[in-house]
Amino acid sequence: MKTDDLIAALSADNATRGAPLSRAFAVALGLGMAASVVFFFATLGVRDTFFASLGQPRFLFKFVFSLTMAASGLFLAWRLSRPGAVAGPAAKTLLLAPALVALASLAEMATTPATLWPARMIGHNALHCLILIPLMALAPLLGLFAALRHGAPSDGRRAGAAAALAASGLSATLYAMNCPDDSPFFLAVWYMIAAALVVALGWLAGGRWLRW
């Protein structure tokens, strides 16, 4: 059987079981996130000022940023989950989170003395961010990989990277509840680096485990 014929056959098979694929994504992601949530509350928990910070735009923006990252990654992973699928215009959604944090950083620059920029970028403990976001992304990433294997994507690397972006966005949402740093500068540097580490892992692992 030629490659094009195989892709067509797999696509037809996936079309007949779209609902199971949807359930696979929902169940796998739900289980993965449940594991990360349990880990978060067992080891970190929300920061002491969490409820008092809910009225602060800079604090709330962290969740807008991380959830945008998660949504764009999940949307792209879903698009790439079927044989022969291509990202197409969906790939442009990956620009949303970086664009948001760039605009927020410009606003921070306009309202904050330049002497404070380095301290806000470095934050209180960047190492925690670089360790905990990738660590808490592992369970949802494994769940998404299980769902992607159910769908048989043609491009395992891109699908794996998209799943990793979704997982890192969800993990960053959890970490943001504990993180004492609310500056967009901190998000633009350390959250983005942490997400990039997970995406690199997803790219490499996708090429190995999502092949068919």
Coordinates of C-alpha atoms in Angstrom, one line a residue:
M1 CA 0.0 0.0 0.0
K2 CA 1.3 3.4 -1.0
T3 CA 1.8 6.1 1.7
D4 CA -1.0 8.2 0.3
D5 CA -3.3 5.3 0.3
L6 CA -2.4 4.5 3.9
I7 CA -3.0 8.0 5.0
A8 CA -6.4 8.0 3.2
A9 CA -7.3 4.7 4.9
L10 CA -6.3 6.0 8.4
S11 CA -8.1 9.2 7.8
A12 CA -11.3 7.4 6.9
D13 CA -11.0 5.2 9.9
N14 CA -10.5 8.2 12.2
A15 CA -13.6 9.9 10.6
T16 CA -15.7 6.9 11.8
R17 CA -14.4 7.2 15.3
G18 CA -14.2 10.9 15.9
A19 CA -16.1 10.6 19.2
P20 CA -13.6 8.1 20.6
L21 CA -10.8 10.4 19.7
S22 CA -12.5 13.3 21.4
R23 CA -13.0 11.1 24.5
A24 CA -9.4 10.0 24.3
F25 CA -8.2 13.6 24.4
A26 CA -10.6 14.5 27.3
V27 CA -9.8 11.5 29.4
A28 CA -6.1 11.5 28.9
L29 CA -5.8 15.3 29.5
G30 CA -8.1 15.1 32.5
L31 CA -6.1 12.3 34.1
G32 CA -2.8 14.1 33.4
M33 CA -4.0 17.4 34.8
A34 CA -5.4 15.6 37.9
A35 CA -2.0 14.2 38.6
S36 CA -0.4 17.7 38.3
V37 CA -3.1 19.3 40.4
V38 CA -2.5 16.8 43.2
F39 CA 1.2 17.3 43.0
F40 CA 0.8 21.1 43.1
F41 CA -1.5 21.2 46.2
A42 CA 0.6 18.5 48.0
T43 CA 3.9 20.3 47.5
L44 CA 3.3 24.0 46.7
G45 CA -0.2 25.3 47.1
V46 CA -1.4 28.8 46.3
R47 CA 0.7 31.7 47.6
D48 CA -0.3 33.5 50.7
T49 CA -1.6 36.6 48.9
F50 CA -3.5 34.6 46.3
F51 CA -7.0 35.9 47.1
A52 CA -5.8 39.4 47.8
S53 CA -4.2 39.4 44.4
L54 CA -7.3 38.5 42.4
G55 CA -8.1 42.1 41.9
Q56 CA -4.6 43.0 40.5
P57 CA -4.4 43.1 36.7
R58 CA -0.8 42.0 36.6
F59 CA -1.6 38.9 38.6
L60 CA -4.6 38.0 36.5
F61 CA -2.7 38.5 33.3
K62 CA -0.5 35.5 34.2
F63 CA -3.5 33.3 33.8
V64 CA -4.6 35.0 30.6
F65 CA -1.1 34.3 29.2
S66 CA -0.7 30.7 30.4
L67 CA -4.2 29.7 29.4
T68 CA -3.8 31.3 25.9
M69 CA -0.6 29.2 25.6
A70 CA -2.5 26.1 26.6
A71 CA -5.4 26.7 24.3
S72 CA -3.3 27.4 21.3
G73 CA -1.2 24.3 21.8
L74 CA -4.2 22.1 22.4
F75 CA -6.0 23.5 19.3
L76 CA -3.0 22.8 17.2
A77 CA -2.4 19.3 18.7
W78 CA -6.0 18.5 17.9
R79 CA -5.7 19.7 14.3
L80 CA -2.6 17.5 13.9
S81 CA -3.9 14.4 15.6
R82 CA -5.3 12.8 12.4
P83 CA -3.3 11.2 9.5
G84 CA -2.5 13.6 6.7
A85 CA -3.5 16.7 8.7
V86 CA -1.5 19.9 8.4
A87 CA -1.5 22.9 10.8
G88 CA -2.6 25.5 8.2
P89 CA -3.9 28.7 9.7
A90 CA -4.2 27.1 13.1
A91 CA -0.4 27.5 13.4
K92 CA -1.0 31.3 13.7
T93 CA -2.6 30.8 17.1
L94 CA 0.8 30.0 18.5
L95 CA 1.6 33.7 18.1
L96 CA -1.1 34.8 20.5
A97 CA 0.6 34.1 23.8
P98 CA 4.0 35.7 22.8
A99 CA 2.1 38.7 21.4
L100 CA 0.1 39.2 24.6
V101 CA 3.2 39.0 26.8
A102 CA 5.1 41.4 24.5
L103 CA 2.2 44.0 24.7
A104 CA 2.1 43.6 28.5
S105 CA 5.8 44.1 28.7
L106 CA 5.6 47.3 26.7
A107 CA 2.9 48.5 29.1
E108 CA 5.1 47.6 32.0
M109 CA 8.0 49.5 30.5
A110 CA 5.7 52.6 30.1
T111 CA 4.6 52.5 33.7
T112 CA 7.6 51.3 35.6
P113 CA 10.9 53.2 36.1
A114 CA 13.8 51.6 34.1
T115 CA 15.8 51.1 37.2
L116 CA 13.2 48.5 38.3
W117 CA 13.2 46.5 35.1
P118 CA 16.1 44.1 35.9
A119 CA 14.8 43.2 39.3
R120 CA 11.3 42.5 37.9
M121 CA 12.8 40.4 35.1
I122 CA 15.0 38.3 37.5
G123 CA 12.2 37.9 40.0
H124 CA 12.5 36.1 43.3
N125 CA 13.3 32.5 42.2
A126 CA 13.6 31.9 38.5
L127 CA 15.0 28.5 39.1
H128 CA 11.7 27.3 40.7
C129 CA 10.0 28.4 37.5
L130 CA 12.4 26.5 35.3
I131 CA 12.1 23.3 37.3
L132 CA 8.4 23.3 38.3
I133 CA 6.7 24.2 35.1
P134 CA 8.4 21.4 33.1
L135 CA 7.9 19.0 36.0
M136 CA 4.2 19.6 36.3
A137 CA 3.8 19.5 32.5
L138 CA 5.0 15.9 32.3
A139 CA 1.7 14.2 33.4
P140 CA -0.6 16.2 31.0
L141 CA 2.0 15.8 28.2
L142 CA 2.0 12.0 28.7
G143 CA -1.8 12.1 28.6
L144 CA -1.8 14.1 25.4
F145 CA 0.7 11.8 23.8
A146 CA -1.6 8.8 24.6
A147 CA -4.4 10.6 22.9
L148 CA -2.3 11.5 19.9
R149 CA -1.2 7.9 19.5
H150 CA -5.0 7.1 19.3
G151 CA -5.3 9.5 16.4
A152 CA -2.1 8.6 14.5
P153 CA -0.7 12.0 13.4
S154 CA 1.4 12.1 10.3
D155 CA 3.9 14.6 11.7
G156 CA 4.8 13.3 15.1
R157 CA 7.3 16.0 15.9
R158 CA 5.0 18.9 15.3
A159 CA 2.1 17.2 17.1
G160 CA 4.4 16.4 20.0
A161 CA 5.6 20.0 20.2
A162 CA 2.0 21.3 20.1
A163 CA 1.0 18.9 22.9
A164 CA 4.0 20.1 24.9
L165 CA 3.0 23.7 24.5
A166 CA -0.5 22.9 25.7
A167 CA 0.9 20.9 28.7
S168 CA 3.4 23.7 29.6
G169 CA 0.6 26.3 29.5
L170 CA -1.6 24.2 31.8
S171 CA 1.4 23.7 34.1
A172 CA 2.2 27.4 34.0
T173 CA -1.4 28.1 35.1
L174 CA -0.9 26.0 38.2
Y175 CA 2.5 27.4 38.9
A176 CA 1.2 31.0 38.5
M177 CA -1.0 30.5 41.6
N178 CA 2.1 30.0 43.7
C179 CA 4.6 32.2 41.9
P180 CA 5.4 35.5 43.7
D181 CA 6.4 37.2 40.5
D182 CA 3.7 39.0 38.5
S183 CA 5.7 41.1 36.1
P184 CA 5.3 40.5 32.4
F185 CA 9.1 40.8 32.2
F186 CA 9.3 37.6 34.3
L187 CA 6.8 35.8 32.2
A188 CA 8.4 36.8 29.0
V189 CA 11.8 35.4 30.1
W190 CA 11.3 32.5 32.6
Y191 CA 7.9 31.2 31.7
M192 CA 8.8 31.2 28.0
I193 CA 12.1 29.5 28.6
A194 CA 10.4 26.8 30.8
A195 CA 7.7 26.3 28.0
A196 CA 10.5 26.1 25.4
L197 CA 12.2 23.3 27.3
V198 CA 8.9 21.3 27.4
V199 CA 8.3 22.0 23.7
A200 CA 11.7 20.8 22.8
L201 CA 11.0 17.6 24.8
G202 CA 7.7 17.2 23.0
W203 CA 9.4 17.6 19.6
L204 CA 12.0 15.0 20.3
A205 CA 9.7 12.6 22.0
G206 CA 7.0 13.0 19.3
G207 CA 9.5 12.0 16.6
R208 CA 10.1 8.8 18.4
W209 CA 6.8 7.8 20.1
L210 CA 4.2 9.3 17.6
R211 CA 5.6 7.6 14.5
W212 CA 3.4 5.1 12.6

